[in-house]
Short mmCIF file of C-alpha atoms in Angstrom, two decimals:
data_model
loop_
_atom_site.label_atom_id
_atom_site.label_comp_id
_atom_site.label_asym_id
_atom_site.label_seq_id
_atom_site.Cartn_x
_atom_site.Cartn_y
_atom_site.Cartn_z
CA MET A 26 -26.44 71.51 -49.07
CA SER A 27 -26.15 75.24 -48.40
CA GLN A 28 -23.25 77.58 -48.95
CA PHE A 29 -21.62 80.18 -46.76
CA PRO A 30 -21.15 83.54 -48.46
CA LYS A 31 -17.65 84.40 -49.70
CA THR A 32 -16.47 87.49 -47.87
CA GLU A 33 -13.23 89.34 -47.38
CA ARG A 34 -12.74 87.35 -44.16
CA ASN A 35 -13.36 83.79 -45.23
CA ARG A 36 -12.43 83.82 -48.93
CA VAL A 37 -9.55 81.43 -49.73
CA LYS A 38 -7.15 83.79 -51.44
CA ARG A 39 -4.10 81.64 -52.05
CA LEU A 40 -4.88 78.72 -54.40
CA PRO A 41 -8.64 79.42 -54.53
CA GLN A 42 -9.24 76.07 -56.24
CA ARG A 43 -8.61 74.51 -52.82
CA GLY A 44 -11.41 76.53 -51.21
CA TYR A 45 -14.87 75.18 -50.30
CA TYR A 46 -17.84 77.06 -48.91
CA ASP A 47 -20.55 74.40 -48.64
CA THR A 48 -21.83 73.26 -45.26
CA GLU A 49 -21.41 69.57 -46.10
CA THR A 50 -17.65 69.85 -46.64
CA ILE A 51 -17.14 72.27 -43.76
CA TYR A 52 -19.20 70.33 -41.21
CA LYS A 53 -17.51 67.03 -42.07
CA ILE A 54 -14.08 68.50 -41.32
CA LEU A 55 -15.32 70.05 -38.07
CA ASP A 56 -16.98 66.82 -36.98
CA GLU A 57 -13.78 64.84 -37.46
CA ALA A 58 -11.44 67.22 -35.61
CA LEU A 59 -11.11 66.66 -31.86
CA ILE A 60 -9.52 70.02 -31.13
CA CYS A 61 -10.17 73.46 -32.54
CA HIS A 62 -8.06 76.58 -32.22
CA VAL A 63 -9.92 79.67 -31.09
CA GLY A 64 -8.50 83.08 -31.92
CA PHE A 65 -9.62 86.21 -30.13
CA VAL A 66 -8.43 89.74 -29.53
CA GLU A 67 -7.75 91.16 -26.09
CA ASN A 68 -6.10 94.54 -25.51
CA LYS A 69 -5.68 94.69 -29.30
CA GLU A 70 -3.46 91.59 -29.14
CA PRO A 71 -4.09 88.15 -30.68
CA PHE A 72 -4.56 84.98 -28.63
CA VAL A 73 -5.06 81.40 -29.83
CA ILE A 74 -6.28 78.67 -27.49
CA PRO A 75 -6.77 74.96 -28.32
CA ILE A 76 -9.97 73.48 -26.97
CA ASN A 77 -12.39 70.56 -27.35
CA PHE A 78 -15.66 71.39 -29.00
CA ALA A 79 -18.73 70.10 -30.79
CA ARG A 80 -20.70 71.33 -33.75
CA VAL A 81 -24.48 71.41 -33.32
CA ASP A 82 -26.26 72.49 -36.50
CA ASP A 83 -24.70 75.84 -37.47
CA ALA A 84 -23.05 76.50 -34.11
CA ILE A 85 -19.84 75.59 -32.30
CA ILE A 86 -20.18 74.63 -28.64
CA LEU A 87 -17.30 75.22 -26.22
CA HIS A 88 -17.16 74.60 -22.50
CA GLY A 89 -14.83 75.20 -19.61
CA SER A 90 -14.44 76.77 -16.22
CA LYS A 91 -16.46 79.82 -15.25
CA SER A 92 -13.13 81.64 -14.83
CA SER A 93 -11.91 80.94 -18.38
CA ARG A 94 -10.64 84.08 -20.10
CA LEU A 95 -11.68 82.75 -23.49
CA LEU A 96 -15.21 81.90 -22.42
CA LYS A 97 -15.69 85.26 -20.66
CA HIS A 98 -14.60 86.90 -23.88
CA ILE A 99 -17.16 84.93 -25.88
CA GLU A 100 -19.89 85.50 -23.29
CA ALA A 101 -19.28 89.23 -23.71
CA GLY A 102 -20.23 88.92 -27.37
CA LYS A 103 -16.79 89.54 -28.82
CA PRO A 104 -15.91 87.93 -32.15
CA VAL A 105 -13.82 84.79 -32.52
CA CYS A 106 -12.12 82.99 -35.38
CA ILE A 107 -12.13 79.21 -35.00
CA GLU A 108 -9.85 76.98 -37.01
CA ALA A 109 -9.69 73.17 -37.12
CA THR A 110 -7.24 71.19 -39.23
CA THR A 111 -6.62 67.53 -39.92
CA LEU A 112 -3.21 66.65 -41.34
CA ASP A 113 -3.42 63.82 -43.88
CA GLY A 114 0.10 63.50 -45.21
CA LEU A 115 3.45 64.92 -46.19
CA VAL A 116 3.70 65.74 -49.89
CA LEU A 117 7.25 65.11 -51.03
CA ALA A 118 7.92 66.72 -54.39
CA ARG A 119 11.15 66.46 -56.35
CA SER A 120 11.81 70.14 -55.64
CA VAL A 121 11.83 71.59 -52.14
CA PHE A 122 9.70 74.44 -53.53
CA HIS A 123 6.76 72.13 -54.28
CA HIS A 124 6.80 70.34 -50.95
CA SER A 125 3.46 70.58 -49.21
CA VAL A 126 1.12 68.78 -46.87
CA ASN A 127 -2.22 67.16 -47.50
CA PHE A 128 -4.76 68.57 -45.10
CA ARG A 129 -8.39 69.48 -44.51
CA SER A 130 -8.88 72.75 -42.70
CA VAL A 131 -11.80 74.96 -41.69
CA MET A 132 -11.72 78.60 -40.66
CA LEU A 133 -14.90 80.16 -39.35
CA PHE A 134 -16.06 83.39 -37.78
CA GLY A 135 -18.80 84.13 -35.34
CA VAL A 136 -20.02 85.73 -32.17
CA GLY A 137 -21.15 83.64 -29.23
CA HIS A 138 -23.38 83.72 -26.20
CA SER A 139 -23.52 81.86 -22.94
CA ILE A 140 -25.95 78.97 -22.60
CA GLU A 141 -27.77 79.41 -19.29
CA ASP A 142 -30.88 77.25 -19.64
CA GLU A 143 -30.20 74.00 -17.77
CA GLN A 144 -31.66 71.63 -20.35
CA GLU A 145 -29.90 73.44 -23.18
CA LYS A 146 -26.65 73.30 -21.21
CA ILE A 147 -27.00 69.56 -20.66
CA SER A 148 -27.66 69.03 -24.38
CA ALA A 149 -24.57 71.08 -25.25
CA LEU A 150 -22.37 69.12 -22.82
CA LYS A 151 -23.75 65.89 -24.26
CA ALA A 152 -22.77 67.08 -27.74
CA ILE A 153 -19.19 67.78 -26.61
CA THR A 154 -18.89 64.39 -24.87
CA GLU A 155 -20.37 62.54 -27.83
CA HIS A 156 -18.10 64.44 -30.22
CA LEU A 157 -15.07 63.21 -28.24
CA ILE A 158 -16.27 59.62 -27.99
CA PRO A 159 -19.68 58.57 -29.30
CA GLY A 160 -21.59 56.44 -26.81
CA ARG A 161 -19.91 57.87 -23.72
CA TRP A 162 -22.73 60.10 -22.46
CA ASP A 163 -25.15 57.24 -21.80
CA ASP A 164 -22.44 55.30 -19.94
CA ALA A 165 -20.75 57.91 -17.74
CA ARG A 166 -22.21 59.73 -14.75
CA ILE A 167 -23.83 62.84 -16.17
CA PRO A 168 -23.26 66.26 -14.58
CA ASN A 169 -25.06 67.11 -11.34
CA ARG A 170 -26.39 70.57 -10.54
CA LYS A 171 -23.19 71.69 -8.79
CA GLU A 172 -21.08 70.67 -11.79
CA LEU A 173 -23.49 72.36 -14.18
CA ILE A 174 -23.17 75.61 -12.24
CA ALA A 175 -19.36 75.37 -12.26
CA THR A 176 -19.30 74.85 -16.03
CA GLN A 177 -19.52 77.64 -18.54
CA VAL A 178 -20.97 76.64 -21.90
CA VAL A 179 -21.06 78.92 -24.91
CA SER A 180 -22.50 78.62 -28.38
CA ILE A 181 -21.01 80.42 -31.37
CA LYS A 182 -23.21 80.71 -34.44
CA ILE A 183 -21.12 80.18 -37.57
CA GLU A 184 -21.57 83.39 -39.57
CA GLU A 185 -18.88 82.83 -42.18
CA ALA A 186 -16.79 79.77 -42.90
CA SER A 187 -14.58 78.21 -45.51
CA ALA A 188 -12.65 75.00 -45.89
CA LYS A 189 -9.30 74.51 -47.56
CA ILE A 190 -8.29 71.06 -48.72
CA ARG A 191 -5.21 69.60 -50.39
CA THR A 192 -5.20 65.98 -51.48
CA GLY A 193 -3.15 63.80 -53.78
CA LEU A 194 0.33 63.54 -55.17
CA PRO A 195 2.95 66.26 -55.54
CA SER A 196 2.89 68.64 -58.44
CA ASP A 197 6.41 69.27 -59.76
CA ASP A 198 7.71 71.53 -62.48
CA GLU A 199 7.69 69.63 -65.77
CA GLU A 200 11.48 69.62 -66.13
CA ASP A 201 11.93 68.17 -62.63
CA TYR A 202 10.01 64.94 -63.32
CA ALA A 203 13.13 63.43 -64.91
CA LEU A 204 15.17 63.87 -61.72
CA PRO A 205 16.00 60.62 -59.86
CA ILE A 206 14.47 61.92 -56.62
CA TRP A 207 11.86 59.87 -54.77
CA ALA A 208 8.52 61.68 -54.82
CA GLY A 209 5.14 60.83 -53.40
CA VAL A 210 3.04 61.14 -50.30
CA LEU A 211 3.72 59.91 -46.79
CA PRO A 212 0.19 59.55 -45.35
CA ILE A 213 -0.34 60.57 -41.74
CA GLN A 214 -3.31 59.62 -39.64
CA GLU A 215 -4.32 59.89 -36.01
CA MET A 216 -4.72 56.40 -34.58
CA THR A 217 -5.78 55.04 -31.24
CA LEU A 218 -3.54 52.71 -29.24
CA PRO A 219 -4.93 50.04 -26.88
CA PRO A 220 -6.98 51.59 -24.02
CA ILE A 221 -5.29 51.96 -20.62
CA ARG A 222 -7.50 50.95 -17.68
CA ASP A 223 -7.66 53.21 -14.67
CA GLU A 224 -5.69 51.60 -11.82
CA ARG A 225 -8.63 51.95 -9.48
CA LEU A 226 -11.15 50.33 -11.80
CA ALA A 227 -12.74 47.13 -10.44
CA GLY A 228 -11.61 44.08 -12.40
CA ASP A 229 -15.12 43.11 -13.45
CA VAL A 230 -15.90 46.34 -15.32
CA PRO A 231 -15.57 45.39 -18.98
CA LEU A 232 -14.27 47.64 -21.76
CA PRO A 233 -17.38 49.08 -23.44
CA GLY A 234 -17.93 48.29 -27.11
CA TYR A 235 -17.95 51.96 -28.12
CA ILE A 236 -14.37 52.30 -26.79
CA GLU A 237 -13.18 49.01 -28.25
CA LYS A 238 -14.54 49.98 -31.68
CA TYR A 239 -13.50 53.63 -31.50
CA SER A 240 -11.52 54.59 -34.57
CA ARG A 241 -10.09 57.94 -35.56
CA GLY A 242 -9.46 56.88 -39.12
CA GLY A 243 -12.92 55.48 -39.69
CA LYS A 244 -14.53 58.87 -39.28
CA SER A 245 -13.03 60.46 -42.36
CA MET B 187 17.75 75.39 -19.58
CA SER B 188 16.35 78.89 -19.47
CA GLN B 189 12.90 80.14 -18.55
CA PHE B 190 10.51 82.50 -20.25
CA PRO B 191 9.09 85.16 -17.92
CA LYS B 192 5.54 84.69 -16.67
CA THR B 193 3.43 87.58 -17.89
CA GLU B 194 -0.24 88.44 -18.13
CA ARG B 195 -0.20 87.05 -21.69
CA ASN B 196 1.50 83.69 -21.28
CA ARG B 197 0.70 82.74 -17.68
CA VAL B 198 -1.30 79.49 -17.45
CA LYS B 199 -4.27 80.65 -15.40
CA ARG B 200 -6.51 77.59 -15.31
CA LEU B 201 -4.81 74.64 -13.55
CA PRO B 202 -1.44 76.41 -13.16
CA GLN B 203 0.20 73.14 -12.11
CA ARG B 204 -0.03 72.14 -15.79
CA GLY B 205 2.00 75.17 -16.89
CA TYR B 206 5.66 75.12 -17.95
CA TYR B 207 7.90 78.04 -18.86
CA ASP B 208 11.27 76.41 -19.55
CA THR B 209 12.72 76.38 -23.05
CA GLU B 210 13.46 72.63 -22.95
CA THR B 211 9.80 71.67 -22.47
CA ILE B 212 8.50 74.34 -24.85
CA TYR B 213 10.97 73.64 -27.66
CA LYS B 214 10.36 69.88 -27.52
CA ILE B 215 6.63 70.38 -28.06
CA LEU B 216 7.25 72.82 -30.92
CA ASP B 217 9.77 70.51 -32.56
CA GLU B 218 7.33 67.62 -32.57
CA ALA B 219 4.33 69.50 -33.99
CA LEU B 220 4.07 69.60 -37.79
CA ILE B 221 1.51 72.41 -37.90
CA CYS B 222 1.16 75.54 -35.83
CA HIS B 223 -1.81 77.89 -35.61
CA VAL B 224 -0.98 81.55 -36.07
CA GLY B 225 -3.32 84.15 -34.62
CA PHE B 226 -3.25 87.75 -35.75
CA VAL B 227 -5.46 90.82 -35.69
CA GLU B 228 -6.63 92.60 -38.81
CA ASN B 229 -9.23 95.39 -38.77
CA LYS B 230 -9.56 94.66 -35.04
CA GLU B 231 -10.77 91.13 -35.86
CA PRO B 232 -9.09 87.82 -35.00
CA PHE B 233 -7.75 85.39 -37.61
CA VAL B 234 -6.17 81.95 -37.10
CA ILE B 235 -4.26 80.23 -39.88
CA PRO B 236 -2.66 76.74 -39.79
CA ILE B 237 0.81 76.57 -41.31
CA ASN B 238 3.99 74.51 -41.40
CA PHE B 239 6.91 75.93 -39.54
CA ALA B 240 10.27 75.32 -37.94
CA ARG B 241 11.87 76.47 -34.74
CA VAL B 242 15.43 77.75 -35.04
CA ASP B 243 16.90 78.68 -31.67
CA ASP B 244 14.45 81.16 -30.12
CA ALA B 245 12.58 81.94 -33.32
CA ILE B 246 9.73 80.48 -35.36
CA ILE B 247 10.23 80.38 -39.14
CA LEU B 248 7.25 80.54 -41.48
CA HIS B 249 7.19 80.64 -45.26
CA GLY B 250 4.70 81.07 -48.02
CA SER B 251 3.75 83.06 -51.06
CA LYS B 252 4.73 86.72 -51.38
CA SER B 253 1.00 87.49 -51.53
CA SER B 254 0.15 85.79 -48.22
CA ARG B 255 -1.95 88.01 -45.97
CA LEU B 256 -0.45 86.42 -42.88
CA LEU B 257 3.15 86.90 -43.98
CA LYS B 258 2.53 90.52 -45.05
CA HIS B 259 1.10 91.11 -41.60
CA ILE B 260 4.19 89.64 -39.95
CA GLU B 261 6.54 91.50 -42.28
CA ALA B 262 4.85 94.72 -41.18
CA GLY B 263 5.99 94.00 -37.61
CA LYS B 264 2.55 93.27 -36.18
CA PRO B 265 2.29 90.85 -33.23
CA VAL B 266 1.26 87.23 -33.55
CA CYS B 267 0.25 84.48 -31.15
CA ILE B 268 1.39 81.03 -32.25
CA GLU B 269 -0.07 77.87 -30.77
CA ALA B 270 0.93 74.25 -31.41
CA THR B 271 -0.75 71.26 -29.80
CA THR B 272 -0.23 67.52 -29.83
CA LEU B 273 -3.18 65.40 -28.72
CA ASP B 274 -2.06 62.33 -26.77
CA GLY B 275 -5.28 60.72 -25.64
CA LEU B 276 -8.87 60.84 -24.50
CA VAL B 277 -9.25 60.82 -20.72
CA LEU B 278 -12.41 58.95 -19.82
CA ALA B 279 -13.44 59.61 -16.24
CA ARG B 280 -16.38 58.02 -14.47
CA SER B 281 -18.13 61.40 -14.47
CA VAL B 282 -18.69 63.43 -17.62
CA PHE B 283 -17.46 66.45 -15.64
CA HIS B 284 -13.94 65.04 -15.27
CA HIS B 285 -13.54 63.98 -18.88
CA SER B 286 -10.48 65.55 -20.43
CA VAL B 287 -7.78 65.03 -23.02
CA ASN B 288 -4.09 64.38 -22.61
CA PHE B 289 -2.17 66.93 -24.63
CA ARG B 290 1.00 68.97 -24.92
CA SER B 291 0.45 72.53 -26.03
CA VAL B 292 2.54 75.67 -26.52
CA MET B 293 1.34 79.24 -26.83
CA LEU B 294 3.87 81.90 -27.73
CA PHE B 295 3.96 85.56 -28.59
CA GLY B 296 6.29 87.56 -30.77
CA VAL B 297 6.87 90.03 -33.54
CA GLY B 298 8.49 88.98 -36.77
CA HIS B 299 10.49 90.30 -39.66
CA SER B 300 11.09 89.26 -43.23
CA ILE B 301 14.26 87.33 -44.03
CA GLU B 302 15.75 88.91 -47.13
CA ASP B 303 19.38 87.76 -47.12
CA GLU B 304 19.65 84.90 -49.61
CA GLN B 305 21.83 82.61 -47.49
CA GLU B 306 19.70 83.21 -44.42
CA LYS B 307 16.58 82.52 -46.47
CA ILE B 308 18.02 79.22 -47.73
CA SER B 309 18.91 78.20 -44.16
CA ALA B 310 15.38 79.02 -43.01
CA LEU B 311 13.79 77.01 -45.83
CA LYS B 312 16.12 74.13 -45.01
CA ALA B 313 14.94 74.27 -41.39
CA ILE B 314 11.27 74.07 -42.47
CA THR B 315 11.96 71.17 -44.84
CA GLU B 316 14.00 69.29 -42.25
CA HIS B 317 11.34 69.93 -39.62
CA LEU B 318 8.77 68.26 -41.89
CA ILE B 319 10.97 65.30 -42.79
CA PRO B 320 14.57 65.09 -41.60
CA GLY B 321 16.96 64.15 -44.40
CA ARG B 322 14.85 65.58 -47.20
CA TRP B 323 16.81 68.77 -47.93
CA ASP B 324 19.96 66.93 -49.05
CA ASP B 325 17.90 64.67 -51.33
CA ALA B 326 15.44 67.04 -53.04
CA ARG B 327 16.21 69.76 -55.57
CA ILE B 328 16.88 72.86 -53.53
CA PRO B 329 15.27 76.20 -54.45
CA ASN B 330 16.63 78.16 -57.40
CA ARG B 331 16.83 81.94 -57.48
CA LYS B 332 13.40 82.38 -59.09
CA GLU B 333 11.79 80.20 -56.41
CA LEU B 334 13.63 82.05 -53.65
CA ILE B 335 12.32 85.36 -54.95
CA ALA B 336 8.76 84.00 -55.08
CA THR B 337 8.96 82.77 -51.48
CA GLN B 338 8.42 84.96 -48.47
CA VAL B 339 10.19 83.81 -45.33
CA VAL B 340 9.69 85.39 -41.93
CA SER B 341 11.26 84.86 -38.54
CA ILE B 342 9.38 85.53 -35.31
CA LYS B 343 11.49 85.85 -32.18
CA ILE B 344 9.75 84.13 -29.27
CA GLU B 345 9.27 86.87 -26.69
CA GLU B 346 6.95 85.04 -24.31
CA ALA B 347 5.90 81.42 -24.24
CA SER B 348 4.34 78.80 -22.07
CA ALA B 349 3.48 75.14 -22.35
CA LYS B 350 0.46 73.37 -20.92
CA ILE B 351 0.57 69.60 -20.47
CA ARG B 352 -1.87 67.00 -19.23
CA THR B 353 -0.78 63.39 -18.85
CA GLY B 354 -2.01 60.30 -17.08
CA LEU B 355 -5.21 58.75 -15.88
CA PRO B 356 -8.52 60.43 -15.07
CA SER B 357 -9.08 62.11 -11.75
CA ASP B 358 -12.58 61.41 -10.45
CA ASP B 359 -14.43 62.61 -7.38
CA GLU B 360 -13.73 60.17 -4.54
CA GLU B 361 -17.33 58.97 -4.29
CA ASP B 362 -17.43 58.16 -8.02
CA TYR B 363 -14.62 55.58 -7.91
CA ALA B 364 -17.08 52.95 -6.75
CA LEU B 365 -19.26 53.35 -9.85
CA PRO B 366 -19.13 50.43 -12.31
CA ILE B 367 -18.17 52.73 -15.19
CA TRP B 368 -15.14 51.96 -17.33
CA ALA B 369 -12.48 54.63 -16.83
CA GLY B 370 -9.04 55.13 -18.26
CA VAL B 371 -7.22 56.64 -21.20
CA LEU B 372 -7.62 55.98 -24.89
CA PRO B 373 -4.19 56.97 -26.26
CA ILE B 374 -4.10 58.78 -29.59
CA GLN B 375 -1.03 59.17 -31.75
CA GLU B 376 -0.26 60.43 -35.22
CA MET B 377 1.11 57.57 -37.29
CA THR B 378 2.43 57.25 -40.81
CA LEU B 379 0.93 54.80 -43.28
CA PRO B 380 2.98 53.18 -46.08
CA PRO B 381 4.38 55.79 -48.52
CA ILE B 382 2.56 56.29 -51.83
CA ARG B 383 4.88 56.59 -54.84
CA ASP B 384 4.27 59.34 -57.35
CA GLU B 385 2.80 57.81 -60.52
CA ARG B 386 5.43 59.48 -62.67
CA LEU B 387 8.39 58.24 -60.62
CA ALA B 388 10.82 55.99 -62.54
CA GLY B 389 10.72 52.41 -61.25
CA ASP B 390 14.39 52.36 -60.30
CA VAL B 391 14.21 55.24 -57.80
CA PRO B 392 14.29 53.55 -54.39
CA LEU B 393 12.46 54.72 -51.28
CA PRO B 394 15.05 56.67 -49.26
CA GLY B 395 15.90 55.37 -45.80
CA TYR B 396 14.85 58.62 -44.10
CA ILE B 397 11.31 58.13 -45.44
CA GLU B 398 11.21 54.41 -44.68
CA LYS B 399 12.32 55.07 -41.09
CA TYR B 400 10.23 58.21 -40.58
CA SER B 401 8.15 57.91 -37.44
CA ARG B 402 5.81 60.42 -35.84
CA GLY B 403 5.61 58.54 -32.58
CA GLY B 404 9.33 58.15 -32.17
CA LYS B 405 9.85 61.87 -31.85
CA SER B 406 8.03 62.34 -28.59
#
């Protein structure tokens, strides 16, 4: 288990006891999140875009259209901040002041580059597909040359990162514990609902096991 | 129903048919999301921070500690980009290329200011609490003067905003429909699990109805 350095950018300033800098904690949170939020600066102004992704070793892989503003920005070697958060529950304290949420969040910084090598590009797209739904790559029709050319893939090496985590029950002021106010946690979890078959799917195509068994909760 | 102007910042460039600019669509997405992702620029570098929030009319309310870097930035009148996204499902096409996710996302831009007036501050904190869990404000102990002083509250007027939405089944290339590959949507939804009582809660404090009936799915 290695650690990211604590810097002015990634140091958890508020409630530092909730901060983590080890790759194990950080990668686990990234690997569970389906969407990340990419911040970048254009014309001195901030932008945040939600996007699917995958982590491969110490890099974040993103993909999209060749015309994507975000991906052009990354291809040009400009820095990004990527954040991914899983909400785990509402923390209901006796006092409004101590209300909170349970969550696991990662914030990371890096500079990216475009992946141009065809084999490397295919591996990166496989990582994104498998991140979304493990088992899918070997089942679906993989990208042809035309699709590969139309797809921009970038890799962002994680230079600095930190995680912030809150778990557990509320923490009230001592004198408030006597108040007759319900307190506790209302857990929240992403769940899957039963799969919806495409209308044009032939009746004899069965639901694959990797979809039937897919579970958001089981990954945590 | 009013519309936000389309500008270079908020215009949905990729797949413009998925873009919406009306307040009804945008506010509904914001009101359902529990967390937003705030992008800002410091030392020319991008930062993205996840945070609870509330929408009040055409403004986003955020709160936190007086020492928060993000809130100091907003108090200083510097621009932010706020993004909120709800993931609704995995879209499994026959081809990897047409894989997607169903989602509802908002991106907005604005400049904020600190709320200093005590009554206005209390109203803003009430909005954040009620956004998290409707009914809670009237049940919990509301903030005292000391807590109000320790809390920074900011309001960001929404200057520009757009929503991007994808719904429905996959869209494959015509020649791929004949492939014997399962295709469809795996719906994803945030759900609540049974509430966990605080260990120090007296046995005779009942679970309030607004917690028992709380539903993430029902809001959409």
